[in-house]
Coordinates of C-alpha atoms in Angstrom, one line a residue:
E1 CA -147.8 -78.1 -32.8
G2 CA -144.6 -78.6 -34.8
F3 CA -144.3 -80.7 -38.0
V4 CA -144.6 -84.4 -38.5
L5 CA -142.2 -86.4 -40.8
H6 CA -142.8 -90.0 -41.8
P7 CA -139.6 -92.1 -41.3
A8 CA -139.9 -93.4 -44.9
M9 CA -139.0 -89.8 -46.0
L10 CA -135.3 -90.6 -45.3
D11 CA -135.5 -93.7 -47.5
L12 CA -135.6 -91.3 -50.4
A13 CA -133.3 -88.7 -48.8
T14 CA -130.5 -91.2 -48.2
G15 CA -131.1 -93.9 -50.7
W16 CA -129.2 -92.2 -53.4
A17 CA -126.2 -91.7 -51.1
M18 CA -125.7 -95.4 -50.2
E19 CA -122.7 -95.5 -52.5
L20 CA -120.9 -93.3 -50.0
I21 CA -120.4 -96.5 -48.0
E22 CA -117.1 -98.1 -48.9
G23 CA -117.7 -101.5 -50.6
Y24 CA -121.5 -100.9 -51.2
E25 CA -122.5 -102.5 -54.5
G26 CA -126.3 -102.6 -54.1
K27 CA -126.2 -106.3 -53.4
S28 CA -127.0 -106.1 -49.7
L29 CA -130.0 -104.8 -47.7
W30 CA -129.4 -101.9 -45.4
V31 CA -132.1 -100.9 -42.9
P32 CA -132.6 -97.9 -40.6
V33 CA -131.5 -98.4 -37.0
S34 CA -131.8 -95.1 -35.1
Y35 CA -131.7 -91.3 -35.3
G36 CA -129.4 -89.1 -33.2
T37 CA -131.1 -85.6 -33.6
I38 CA -133.9 -84.5 -35.8
R39 CA -134.7 -80.8 -36.3
V40 CA -137.7 -79.8 -38.5
H41 CA -137.8 -76.1 -39.3
R42 CA -140.7 -76.0 -41.7
A43 CA -143.1 -78.1 -43.7
L44 CA -141.7 -80.0 -46.7
P45 CA -142.7 -78.7 -50.1
A46 CA -143.6 -81.0 -53.0
E47 CA -140.0 -80.8 -54.2
F48 CA -136.9 -80.6 -52.1
V49 CA -133.3 -81.8 -52.2
S50 CA -131.1 -83.7 -49.7
H51 CA -127.4 -83.4 -48.9
V52 CA -125.9 -86.4 -47.2
R53 CA -122.6 -86.7 -45.5
L54 CA -121.1 -90.0 -44.3
R55 CA -120.1 -89.9 -40.6
P56 CA -116.5 -90.6 -39.8
E57 CA -117.2 -93.4 -37.4
T58 CA -118.9 -95.4 -40.1
D59 CA -117.7 -99.0 -39.9
S60 CA -118.5 -100.6 -43.3
A61 CA -116.7 -103.8 -42.3
A62 CA -119.1 -104.4 -39.5
G63 CA -122.1 -103.4 -41.6
L64 CA -122.7 -100.1 -39.8
A65 CA -123.1 -96.7 -41.4
G66 CA -124.0 -93.2 -40.0
F67 CA -125.2 -90.2 -42.0
D68 CA -125.9 -86.5 -41.4
V69 CA -128.7 -85.3 -43.6
V70 CA -129.8 -81.8 -44.5
L71 CA -133.1 -81.3 -46.4
C72 CA -133.4 -78.0 -48.4
D73 CA -135.9 -76.5 -50.8
P74 CA -134.7 -75.9 -54.4
E75 CA -133.5 -72.4 -53.4
G76 CA -131.3 -73.8 -50.6
A77 CA -133.4 -72.9 -47.5
V78 CA -132.9 -75.5 -44.8
L79 CA -136.1 -77.5 -44.1
A80 CA -134.8 -80.2 -41.8
E81 CA -131.5 -81.4 -40.2
I82 CA -130.9 -85.0 -39.2
E83 CA -127.7 -85.9 -37.3
D84 CA -126.4 -89.4 -36.8
F85 CA -129.0 -91.3 -38.8
Q86 CA -127.7 -94.9 -38.5
M87 CA -128.2 -97.8 -40.8
Q88 CA -127.2 -101.4 -40.5
R89 CA -126.5 -104.1 -43.2
L90 CA -128.6 -107.2 -42.9
S91 CA -127.0 -110.5 -43.5
G92 CA -128.9 -113.7 -44.1
E93 CA -132.5 -114.0 -43.0
V94 CA -134.6 -112.2 -40.4
A95 CA -136.5 -114.6 -38.2
L96 CA -140.0 -113.6 -37.0
G97 CA -141.5 -116.2 -34.8
G98 CA -139.8 -119.1 -36.6
T99 CA -140.7 -117.8 -40.1
A100 CA -137.7 -116.6 -42.1
V101 CA -138.2 -113.5 -44.2
T102 CA -135.8 -112.2 -46.8
A103 CA -136.0 -109.2 -49.1
A104 CA -137.0 -111.4 -52.0
D105 CA -139.9 -113.2 -50.2
D106 CA -143.6 -112.5 -50.6
V107 CA -144.8 -114.0 -47.4
R108 CA -148.3 -114.3 -45.9
F109 CA -148.4 -115.0 -42.2
D110 CA -152.2 -115.8 -41.9
D111 CA -151.6 -119.6 -41.5
A112 CA -148.0 -119.6 -40.4
P113 CA -147.5 -121.7 -37.2
A114 CA -145.5 -120.0 -34.4
P115 CA -143.1 -122.3 -32.6
R116 CA -142.9 -119.9 -29.7
E117 CA -144.9 -117.0 -28.3
L118 CA -144.2 -113.8 -30.2
S119 CA -143.2 -110.6 -28.6
P120 CA -145.6 -107.6 -29.1
A121 CA -143.2 -106.1 -31.7
E122 CA -142.9 -109.4 -33.6
A123 CA -146.7 -109.9 -33.5
Q124 CA -147.3 -106.4 -34.8
M125 CA -144.8 -106.9 -37.7
Q126 CA -146.5 -110.1 -38.7
R127 CA -149.9 -108.4 -38.7
M128 CA -148.6 -105.6 -40.9
V129 CA -147.0 -108.0 -43.3
A130 CA -150.1 -110.2 -43.4
R131 CA -152.3 -107.2 -44.2
G132 CA -149.9 -105.8 -46.8
I133 CA -150.5 -106.0 -50.6
R134 CA -148.4 -107.7 -53.2
P135 CA -146.2 -105.7 -55.7
E136 CA -148.6 -106.1 -58.6
E137 CA -151.5 -105.0 -56.4
G138 CA -149.6 -102.0 -55.3
A139 CA -148.9 -101.0 -58.9
E140 CA -152.6 -101.3 -59.8
A141 CA -153.7 -99.3 -56.7
L142 CA -151.3 -96.5 -57.6
R143 CA -152.5 -96.5 -61.2
R144 CA -156.1 -96.1 -60.0
A145 CA -155.1 -93.4 -57.4
L146 CA -153.4 -91.3 -60.1
A147 CA -156.4 -91.5 -62.3
R148 CA -158.6 -89.8 -59.6
S149 CA -159.0 -86.1 -59.2
E150 CA -158.7 -85.9 -55.4
S151 CA -155.6 -84.1 -54.2
R152 CA -155.0 -86.3 -51.1
I153 CA -155.5 -90.1 -51.4
A154 CA -154.6 -92.7 -48.8
L155 CA -153.9 -96.3 -50.0
S156 CA -154.2 -98.8 -47.1
P157 CA -155.3 -102.4 -46.5
L158 CA -156.7 -101.1 -43.2
P159 CA -160.2 -99.6 -42.7
L160 CA -160.0 -95.8 -42.9
D161 CA -161.1 -95.2 -39.3
T162 CA -158.4 -97.6 -38.0
L163 CA -155.8 -95.9 -40.2
I164 CA -156.7 -92.5 -38.9
A165 CA -156.6 -93.7 -35.3
R166 CA -153.2 -95.1 -35.8
A167 CA -151.9 -91.9 -37.4
Q168 CA -152.9 -89.7 -34.4
P169 CA -149.9 -88.1 -32.8
R170 CA -148.9 -89.9 -29.6
A171 CA -148.1 -88.2 -26.3
E172 CA -144.6 -86.9 -26.0
T173 CA -143.9 -89.3 -23.1
E174 CA -145.0 -92.3 -25.3
R175 CA -142.8 -91.2 -28.2
Q176 CA -139.7 -90.8 -25.9
S177 CA -140.2 -94.2 -24.2
Q178 CA -140.5 -96.3 -27.4
S179 CA -138.2 -99.2 -27.3
F180 CA -138.0 -103.0 -27.7
E181 CA -138.8 -105.3 -24.9
R182 CA -136.0 -107.0 -23.0
P183 CA -134.8 -110.0 -25.1
E184 CA -134.0 -113.4 -23.8
L185 CA -130.6 -113.3 -22.2
D186 CA -128.4 -115.7 -20.2
S187 CA -128.5 -113.2 -17.3
E188 CA -131.5 -112.6 -15.1
Y189 CA -132.8 -109.0 -14.7
A190 CA -131.2 -107.1 -11.8
A191 CA -132.2 -103.5 -11.2
P192 CA -129.7 -100.7 -10.6
T193 CA -128.8 -100.0 -7.0
T194 CA -126.5 -96.9 -7.2
P195 CA -126.9 -93.5 -8.9
V196 CA -124.2 -94.4 -11.4
E197 CA -125.8 -97.7 -12.3
T198 CA -129.2 -96.0 -12.6
R199 CA -127.9 -93.3 -15.0
L200 CA -125.9 -95.9 -17.0
A201 CA -129.0 -98.0 -17.4
E202 CA -130.9 -95.0 -18.8
L203 CA -128.0 -94.3 -21.3
W204 CA -127.9 -98.0 -22.4
E205 CA -131.7 -98.1 -22.9
Q206 CA -131.6 -94.9 -25.0
L207 CA -128.7 -96.1 -27.2
L208 CA -129.7 -99.7 -27.6
G209 CA -133.5 -99.1 -27.8
V210 CA -134.1 -101.9 -25.2
S211 CA -136.3 -101.4 -22.1
Q212 CA -135.5 -102.8 -18.7
I213 CA -131.7 -103.5 -19.1
G214 CA -130.3 -105.2 -16.0
I215 CA -126.9 -104.4 -14.5
H216 CA -125.5 -107.8 -15.4
D217 CA -126.7 -107.8 -19.0
S218 CA -123.9 -107.8 -21.6
F219 CA -123.6 -104.8 -24.0
F220 CA -122.8 -107.2 -26.9
D221 CA -125.7 -109.6 -26.1
L222 CA -128.0 -106.6 -26.3
G223 CA -126.8 -105.8 -29.8
G224 CA -124.1 -103.3 -29.0
H225 CA -121.6 -102.5 -31.7
S226 CA -118.7 -100.1 -32.3
L227 CA -120.8 -97.0 -33.3
L228 CA -122.9 -97.4 -30.2
A229 CA -119.8 -97.9 -28.1
V230 CA -118.4 -94.6 -29.3
R231 CA -121.6 -92.8 -28.4
L232 CA -121.8 -94.6 -25.0
F233 CA -118.4 -93.5 -23.9
A234 CA -118.9 -90.0 -25.3
A235 CA -121.9 -89.8 -23.0
V236 CA -119.9 -91.2 -20.1
K237 CA -117.4 -88.4 -20.6
R238 CA -120.1 -85.8 -20.6
E239 CA -121.8 -87.2 -17.5
W240 CA -118.8 -87.9 -15.3
G241 CA -115.9 -86.0 -17.0
T242 CA -113.8 -89.2 -17.4
Q243 CA -112.8 -90.9 -20.6
F244 CA -112.4 -94.6 -21.2
P245 CA -111.3 -96.4 -24.4
I246 CA -114.2 -98.2 -25.9
S247 CA -112.2 -101.5 -25.7
V248 CA -113.0 -101.4 -21.9
L249 CA -116.3 -103.0 -22.9
F250 CA -114.4 -106.3 -23.3
E251 CA -113.3 -106.1 -19.7
A252 CA -116.4 -104.5 -18.3
P253 CA -119.3 -105.4 -20.7
T254 CA -122.1 -104.8 -18.1
I255 CA -123.6 -101.8 -16.3
A256 CA -122.3 -103.1 -13.0
T257 CA -118.7 -103.4 -14.1
C258 CA -118.8 -100.1 -16.1
A259 CA -120.3 -98.4 -13.1
A260 CA -117.5 -99.8 -10.8
L261 CA -114.9 -98.4 -13.2
I262 CA -116.5 -95.0 -13.2
E263 CA -116.9 -94.9 -9.4
A264 CA -113.3 -96.0 -8.9
R265 CA -112.1 -93.2 -11.3
T266 CA -114.4 -90.5 -9.9
G267 CA -114.5 -91.4 -6.3
G268 CA -118.1 -92.4 -6.0
G269 CA -119.6 -90.9 -9.1
A270 CA -118.6 -87.2 -8.7
T271 CA -117.3 -85.5 -11.8
A272 CA -113.6 -86.2 -12.3
P273 CA -111.1 -83.7 -13.7
Q274 CA -110.9 -83.6 -17.5
E275 CA -108.4 -86.1 -18.9
A276 CA -108.3 -85.2 -22.6
D277 CA -104.5 -85.3 -22.7
K278 CA -104.1 -88.4 -20.6
P279 CA -103.1 -91.5 -22.6
E280 CA -105.9 -94.0 -22.5
A281 CA -105.4 -97.4 -20.7
S282 CA -107.8 -100.3 -20.2
A283 CA -109.1 -101.4 -16.8
T284 CA -106.0 -103.6 -16.4
G285 CA -103.6 -100.8 -17.1
F286 CA -102.7 -101.6 -20.7
R287 CA -102.8 -99.0 -23.5
Y288 CA -102.7 -101.3 -26.5
A289 CA -103.6 -104.9 -25.3
V290 CA -107.3 -105.5 -25.0
A291 CA -108.5 -108.8 -23.6
L292 CA -111.2 -109.9 -26.1
N293 CA -112.3 -113.1 -24.3
T294 CA -111.3 -113.0 -20.7
A295 CA -113.5 -115.9 -19.8
K296 CA -111.1 -118.2 -21.8
A297 CA -108.0 -117.1 -20.0
G298 CA -106.2 -120.2 -18.8
Q299 CA -103.0 -122.1 -18.9
N300 CA -102.3 -122.0 -22.6
P301 CA -100.3 -119.2 -24.3
P302 CA -102.5 -116.4 -25.5
F303 CA -103.1 -115.3 -29.1
F304 CA -102.1 -111.7 -29.8
I305 CA -103.8 -110.2 -32.9
V306 CA -103.2 -106.6 -34.3
A307 CA -106.2 -104.6 -35.4
G308 CA -106.5 -103.4 -39.0
M309 CA -105.4 -100.1 -40.5
F310 CA -107.9 -98.1 -38.4
G311 CA -106.7 -99.7 -35.1
N312 CA -110.2 -100.8 -33.8
V313 CA -110.3 -104.3 -32.3
L314 CA -114.1 -104.6 -31.9
N315 CA -114.5 -106.4 -35.2
L316 CA -112.1 -109.2 -33.9
R317 CA -114.4 -110.1 -31.0
H318 CA -116.2 -112.8 -33.0
L319 CA -112.9 -114.5 -33.8
A320 CA -111.8 -114.3 -30.2
L321 CA -115.0 -115.9 -28.9
Q322 CA -114.4 -118.9 -31.2
T323 CA -110.7 -119.4 -30.3
E324 CA -110.3 -122.5 -28.2
D325 CA -108.8 -122.8 -24.7
R326 CA -106.8 -119.6 -24.6
A327 CA -107.1 -115.9 -24.1
V328 CA -107.0 -113.6 -27.1
Y329 CA -105.6 -110.1 -26.9
G330 CA -106.4 -107.5 -29.6
L331 CA -103.7 -104.8 -30.1
Q332 CA -105.3 -101.5 -30.8
A333 CA -103.8 -98.3 -32.3
R334 CA -102.4 -95.5 -30.2
G335 CA -104.7 -92.4 -30.3
L336 CA -107.8 -94.3 -31.3
I337 CA -109.8 -91.9 -29.2
G338 CA -108.4 -88.9 -27.5
N339 CA -105.5 -86.6 -28.3
E340 CA -102.6 -89.0 -28.3
T341 CA -100.5 -89.0 -31.5
P342 CA -100.7 -92.3 -33.6
H343 CA -97.5 -94.2 -34.2
E344 CA -95.5 -92.9 -37.2
T345 CA -93.5 -96.1 -38.0
I346 CA -94.3 -99.8 -38.0
E347 CA -91.2 -100.4 -36.0
A348 CA -92.2 -98.1 -33.2
A349 CA -95.7 -99.6 -33.0
A350 CA -94.3 -103.1 -32.9
A351 CA -91.9 -102.2 -30.1
D352 CA -94.6 -100.7 -28.0
Y353 CA -96.9 -103.6 -28.5
I354 CA -94.1 -106.0 -27.6
G355 CA -93.7 -104.2 -24.3
E356 CA -97.2 -105.2 -23.3
I357 CA -97.0 -108.7 -24.9
L358 CA -94.0 -109.4 -22.6
A359 CA -95.9 -108.0 -19.6
I360 CA -98.7 -110.5 -20.3
Q361 CA -96.5 -113.4 -21.5
P362 CA -92.8 -113.0 -20.4
E363 CA -91.6 -116.2 -22.2
G364 CA -92.4 -117.8 -25.6
P365 CA -93.5 -119.5 -27.6
Y366 CA -95.7 -116.7 -29.0
L367 CA -98.8 -116.9 -31.1
L368 CA -99.2 -113.7 -33.3
G369 CA -101.6 -112.5 -35.9
G370 CA -102.8 -109.4 -37.6
F371 CA -105.9 -108.5 -39.6
S372 CA -105.5 -106.6 -42.9
G373 CA -102.9 -103.9 -42.5
G374 CA -102.4 -105.0 -38.9
G375 CA -100.7 -108.1 -40.3
I376 CA -97.7 -105.9 -41.3
T377 CA -97.2 -104.8 -37.7
A378 CA -97.6 -108.4 -36.6
Y379 CA -94.9 -109.4 -39.1
E380 CA -92.6 -106.8 -37.6
I381 CA -93.4 -107.9 -34.0
A382 CA -92.4 -111.5 -35.0
R383 CA -89.1 -110.2 -36.4
Q384 CA -88.3 -108.1 -33.3
L385 CA -89.1 -111.0 -30.9
A386 CA -86.9 -113.4 -32.9
A387 CA -84.1 -110.8 -32.8
Q388 CA -84.4 -110.9 -29.0
G389 CA -84.0 -114.7 -29.1
K390 CA -87.7 -115.4 -28.4
E391 CA -89.6 -118.1 -30.2
V392 CA -92.6 -117.4 -32.4
A393 CA -94.7 -120.6 -32.8
Q394 CA -97.3 -119.1 -35.2
L395 CA -97.6 -115.9 -37.3
I396 CA -101.0 -115.6 -38.9
L397 CA -102.0 -112.9 -41.4
L398 CA -105.7 -112.3 -42.2
D399 CA -105.7 -111.1 -45.8
T400 CA -102.8 -108.8 -45.3
P401 CA -101.3 -107.1 -48.4
L402 CA -97.7 -106.1 -48.9
P403 CA -96.8 -102.8 -47.3
V404 CA -96.6 -101.2 -50.8
R405 CA -98.5 -102.9 -53.6
P406 CA -97.3 -102.9 -57.2
S407 CA -98.9 -100.2 -59.3
L408 CA -100.9 -101.1 -62.4
K409 CA -98.8 -100.9 -65.6
P410 CA -99.9 -98.5 -68.3
A411 CA -100.6 -101.4 -70.7
D412 CA -102.8 -103.1 -68.1
K413 CA -104.7 -99.9 -67.4
A414 CA -105.4 -99.6 -71.2
L415 CA -106.6 -103.3 -71.3
I416 CA -109.0 -102.7 -68.5
K417 CA -110.5 -99.6 -70.2
L418 CA -110.8 -101.5 -73.5
Q419 CA -112.6 -104.4 -71.8
E420 CA -115.0 -101.9 -70.0
I421 CA -115.7 -100.1 -73.3
R422 CA -116.6 -103.4 -75.0
R423 CA -118.8 -104.3 -72.1
K424 CA -120.6 -101.0 -71.5
G425 CA -120.3 -99.1 -74.7
P426 CA -120.4 -95.3 -74.7
A427 CA -121.9 -95.2 -71.2
Y428 CA -118.4 -96.1 -69.9
A429 CA -117.1 -92.7 -70.8
L430 CA -119.7 -91.0 -68.7
E431 CA -119.2 -93.4 -65.8
W432 CA -115.5 -92.9 -65.9
A433 CA -115.9 -89.1 -65.8
A434 CA -118.3 -89.3 -62.9
K435 CA -116.0 -91.6 -60.9
R436 CA -113.0 -89.3 -61.7
W437 CA -114.8 -86.3 -60.5
Q438 CA -115.9 -88.0 -57.3
W439 CA -112.3 -89.1 -56.7
E440 CA -111.1 -85.5 -57.2
K441 CA -113.7 -84.2 -54.7
T442 CA -112.8 -86.8 -52.2
K443 CA -109.1 -86.0 -52.5
R444 CA -109.8 -82.3 -52.0
A445 CA -112.1 -83.0 -49.1
R446 CA -109.4 -85.1 -47.4
R447 CA -106.8 -82.4 -48.0
N448 CA -109.0 -79.8 -46.5
E449 CA -109.9 -82.0 -43.5
S450 CA -106.3 -82.9 -42.8
G451 CA -105.3 -81.7 -39.3
Q452 CA -109.0 -81.1 -38.4
P453 CA -110.0 -82.8 -35.1
E454 CA -112.6 -85.6 -35.4
P455 CA -116.0 -84.9 -33.9
Q456 CA -116.2 -85.5 -30.1
G457 CA -116.9 -89.1 -29.3
S458 CA -115.8 -90.6 -32.6
F459 CA -112.8 -92.6 -33.7
N460 CA -109.7 -90.8 -34.9
N461 CA -109.9 -92.7 -38.1
R462 CA -108.5 -90.1 -40.4
Q463 CA -105.4 -89.4 -38.2
I464 CA -104.7 -93.1 -37.7
E465 CA -105.2 -93.9 -41.4
M466 CA -102.8 -91.1 -42.5
A467 CA -100.2 -92.2 -40.0
F468 CA -100.5 -95.8 -41.0
R469 CA -100.2 -95.1 -44.7
G470 CA -97.1 -93.1 -44.1
A471 CA -95.6 -95.8 -41.9
V472 CA -96.1 -98.6 -44.4
A473 CA -94.7 -96.5 -47.2
R474 CA -91.5 -96.1 -45.2
Y475 CA -91.4 -99.7 -43.8
D476 CA -88.3 -101.7 -44.8
L477 CA -89.8 -105.1 -45.5
K478 CA -87.2 -107.8 -44.6
P479 CA -87.4 -111.6 -44.9
W480 CA -89.0 -113.8 -42.3
A481 CA -87.7 -117.4 -42.0
G482 CA -90.3 -118.6 -39.4
P483 CA -93.7 -120.1 -40.0
L484 CA -96.4 -117.9 -41.6
T485 CA -99.9 -118.7 -42.6
L486 CA -102.0 -116.3 -44.8
F487 CA -105.8 -116.6 -44.7
R488 CA -107.5 -114.9 -47.5
P489 CA -111.0 -114.9 -49.1
P490 CA -111.7 -116.2 -52.7
L491 CA -109.7 -114.2 -55.2
D492 CA -111.5 -111.4 -57.1
R493 CA -110.2 -112.0 -60.6
H494 CA -112.1 -109.3 -62.5
W495 CA -109.9 -108.3 -65.4
K496 CA -107.4 -110.4 -67.2
V497 CA -104.3 -108.3 -68.2
T498 CA -100.8 -108.9 -69.6
G499 CA -98.6 -111.7 -68.5
G500 CA -101.6 -113.9 -67.5
N501 CA -102.2 -111.6 -64.5
W502 CA -105.5 -110.6 -63.0
V503 CA -106.8 -107.3 -61.6
S504 CA -109.5 -107.1 -58.9
R505 CA -112.5 -104.7 -58.9
E506 CA -110.4 -102.5 -56.6
R507 CA -107.9 -102.2 -59.5
E508 CA -105.2 -104.1 -57.7
Y509 CA -103.2 -107.1 -59.0
V510 CA -104.4 -110.4 -57.6
F511 CA -101.9 -112.9 -56.3
T512 CA -102.8 -116.3 -54.7
D513 CA -100.3 -115.5 -51.9
N514 CA -100.8 -111.7 -51.8
A515 CA -97.2 -111.6 -53.0
W516 CA -95.7 -112.6 -49.6
T517 CA -93.8 -115.8 -50.7
P518 CA -90.5 -113.9 -51.8
F519 CA -90.3 -112.6 -48.2
A520 CA -91.6 -115.7 -46.3
P521 CA -90.6 -118.9 -48.0
R522 CA -92.4 -121.1 -45.4
L523 CA -95.7 -119.4 -46.3
E524 CA -98.9 -121.4 -46.3
V525 CA -102.1 -120.0 -47.9
I526 CA -105.6 -121.1 -46.8
E527 CA -108.7 -119.8 -48.5
V528 CA -111.7 -119.0 -46.2
P529 CA -115.3 -117.9 -47.0
G530 CA -116.4 -114.3 -47.1
D531 CA -114.6 -111.2 -48.4
H532 CA -111.9 -109.0 -46.9
D533 CA -114.2 -107.6 -44.2
S534 CA -116.7 -110.3 -43.6
M535 CA -114.1 -113.1 -43.2
V536 CA -113.8 -112.1 -39.5
L537 CA -117.6 -111.7 -38.9
M538 CA -120.3 -114.2 -38.4
P539 CA -121.0 -116.6 -40.0
N540 CA -117.8 -116.8 -42.0
V541 CA -115.6 -116.4 -39.0
S542 CA -116.5 -119.9 -37.8
A543 CA -114.5 -121.4 -40.7
L544 CA -111.6 -119.1 -40.0
A545 CA -111.6 -119.9 -36.3
N546 CA -111.6 -123.7 -37.0
H547 CA -108.4 -123.3 -39.1
I548 CA -106.7 -121.2 -36.6
N549 CA -107.6 -123.6 -33.7
R550 CA -106.1 -126.4 -35.8
L551 CA -102.9 -124.5 -36.5
I552 CA -102.4 -123.7 -32.8
R553 CA -103.1 -127.3 -31.8
E554 CA -100.6 -128.6 -34.3
S555 CA -98.0 -126.3 -33.1
G556 CA -97.8 -128.7 -30.1
R557 CA -96.7 -125.9 -27.7
D558 CA -99.3 -126.2 -25.0
D559 CA -97.1 -127.7 -22.3
G560 CA -95.5 -126.9 -18.9
R561 CA -94.1 -123.7 -20.1
A562 CA -97.5 -122.2 -19.5
Q563 CA -96.4 -121.6 -15.9
A564 CA -94.3 -118.7 -17.3
L565 CA -97.5 -116.8 -18.2
A566 CA -98.1 -113.7 -16.0
T567 CA -100.9 -111.2 -16.4
R568 CA -100.3 -107.8 -14.9
T569 CA -103.3 -106.0 -13.3
A570 CA -103.7 -102.4 -12.6
A571 CA -103.3 -103.1 -8.8
E572 CA -99.9 -104.6 -9.5

């Protein structure tokens, strides 16, 4: 018969490990999304321990985290193994039939009017919330239960017979087919017509948890994100033996368009030769340039924006969709997925990116940008284009730091420790020791993992990060006399130190201009809502996009020179 585990078991098994997520401070709500594989080897005893490892494809900036979990008894015997347990950070409110629910709300839905007909899943959630008990009632119920002598007690607002009926194991087919109903989309449902489309539809439904996905439905409209994109194309490689970069979803975001690419690559859906060593290229033949909003391609010069340190352009999609009247191309890192070696210098990366920029737009003026560390590469692209006699109308950095940030002075480190001791007392010493030990373990783990291949179907984050950090450490930062606009979030002035300076929670000096002014005298700084990661995500990205659209309009460069634009296709 096997063993049954309640999903809430992983709330306890993983809750303590949330701090593994970069930037997690306990101020946001993370919820379970999906499981990859669950293996239960034996029943769980009254006491057991959990070991949790953060998966390498975790994208904390996008609010997505993956974990591998092993449950053991106190002697170390493995009880259960969970792979690819995914969680997602909630932002804002969750709307259920027009009623907004937040983590702080205590809501009863008995008399709540519904402005639209609820889906079965929404109706079921409303019924469960309405029948729930308040926190103070739960505490009293638990106190009474503990005072009783019975060994097994169930606390429920439902009648016992109903509770037992709902707890009965479902048929295997019913468990496997559990999914959300098709949401309201701009596209009408269209059934698959070819074997490739049929199999892709099955893969999408399994990954996205949505039933009846049509061949013209957008991956992004269905809730697709970078972690699911990685898993999707890993499955495509297993099924058809051909590898695509995940950025192809911008060019082919539907089952119909993805199927057409697979059929073109494999000759009708047959398994293609393995291409592990072949450099990846998008559907249009580019290796680095990814069209993020092809529907807006027109007569105005495009906007080219370099991805952040890890080279993934998917988090820039929101910005691209809100950029007015022009195409936006993301420039992704070499070797993001596959066996290709990442760029070792900023200059080499910039030169390769320029090759594709000129293929898309042979003549200026050019609109350039970069997110986070990608802004350093954008800076070098601008310098190389200017050296070739080409005009750069706008250079936009999105919270980009200097290639090498100044280290904290010993006196400032001492001041920070003194302030923390005053604030936390003796507990600070224990906290400092724990963080130091964690830092040492992380450093050793990274040293041991260096040179190890990433798991199949994941981003090569570690290799790209190592190459990028080495590249910026060697980069010779030279002045830029052209226009430069720095967008950054509100400053994190956490500790005041010597010389009137401030240090952030990340223990880095805080400068209103990110210290760029000595190198770019024409620098303009604009503060936007959010933090380093969320400034390019909804809803904060709307304010950022408005500023960028204004800057581009004011550059006054949308004129007859647009005729010079030429976009190369794979057929050419």
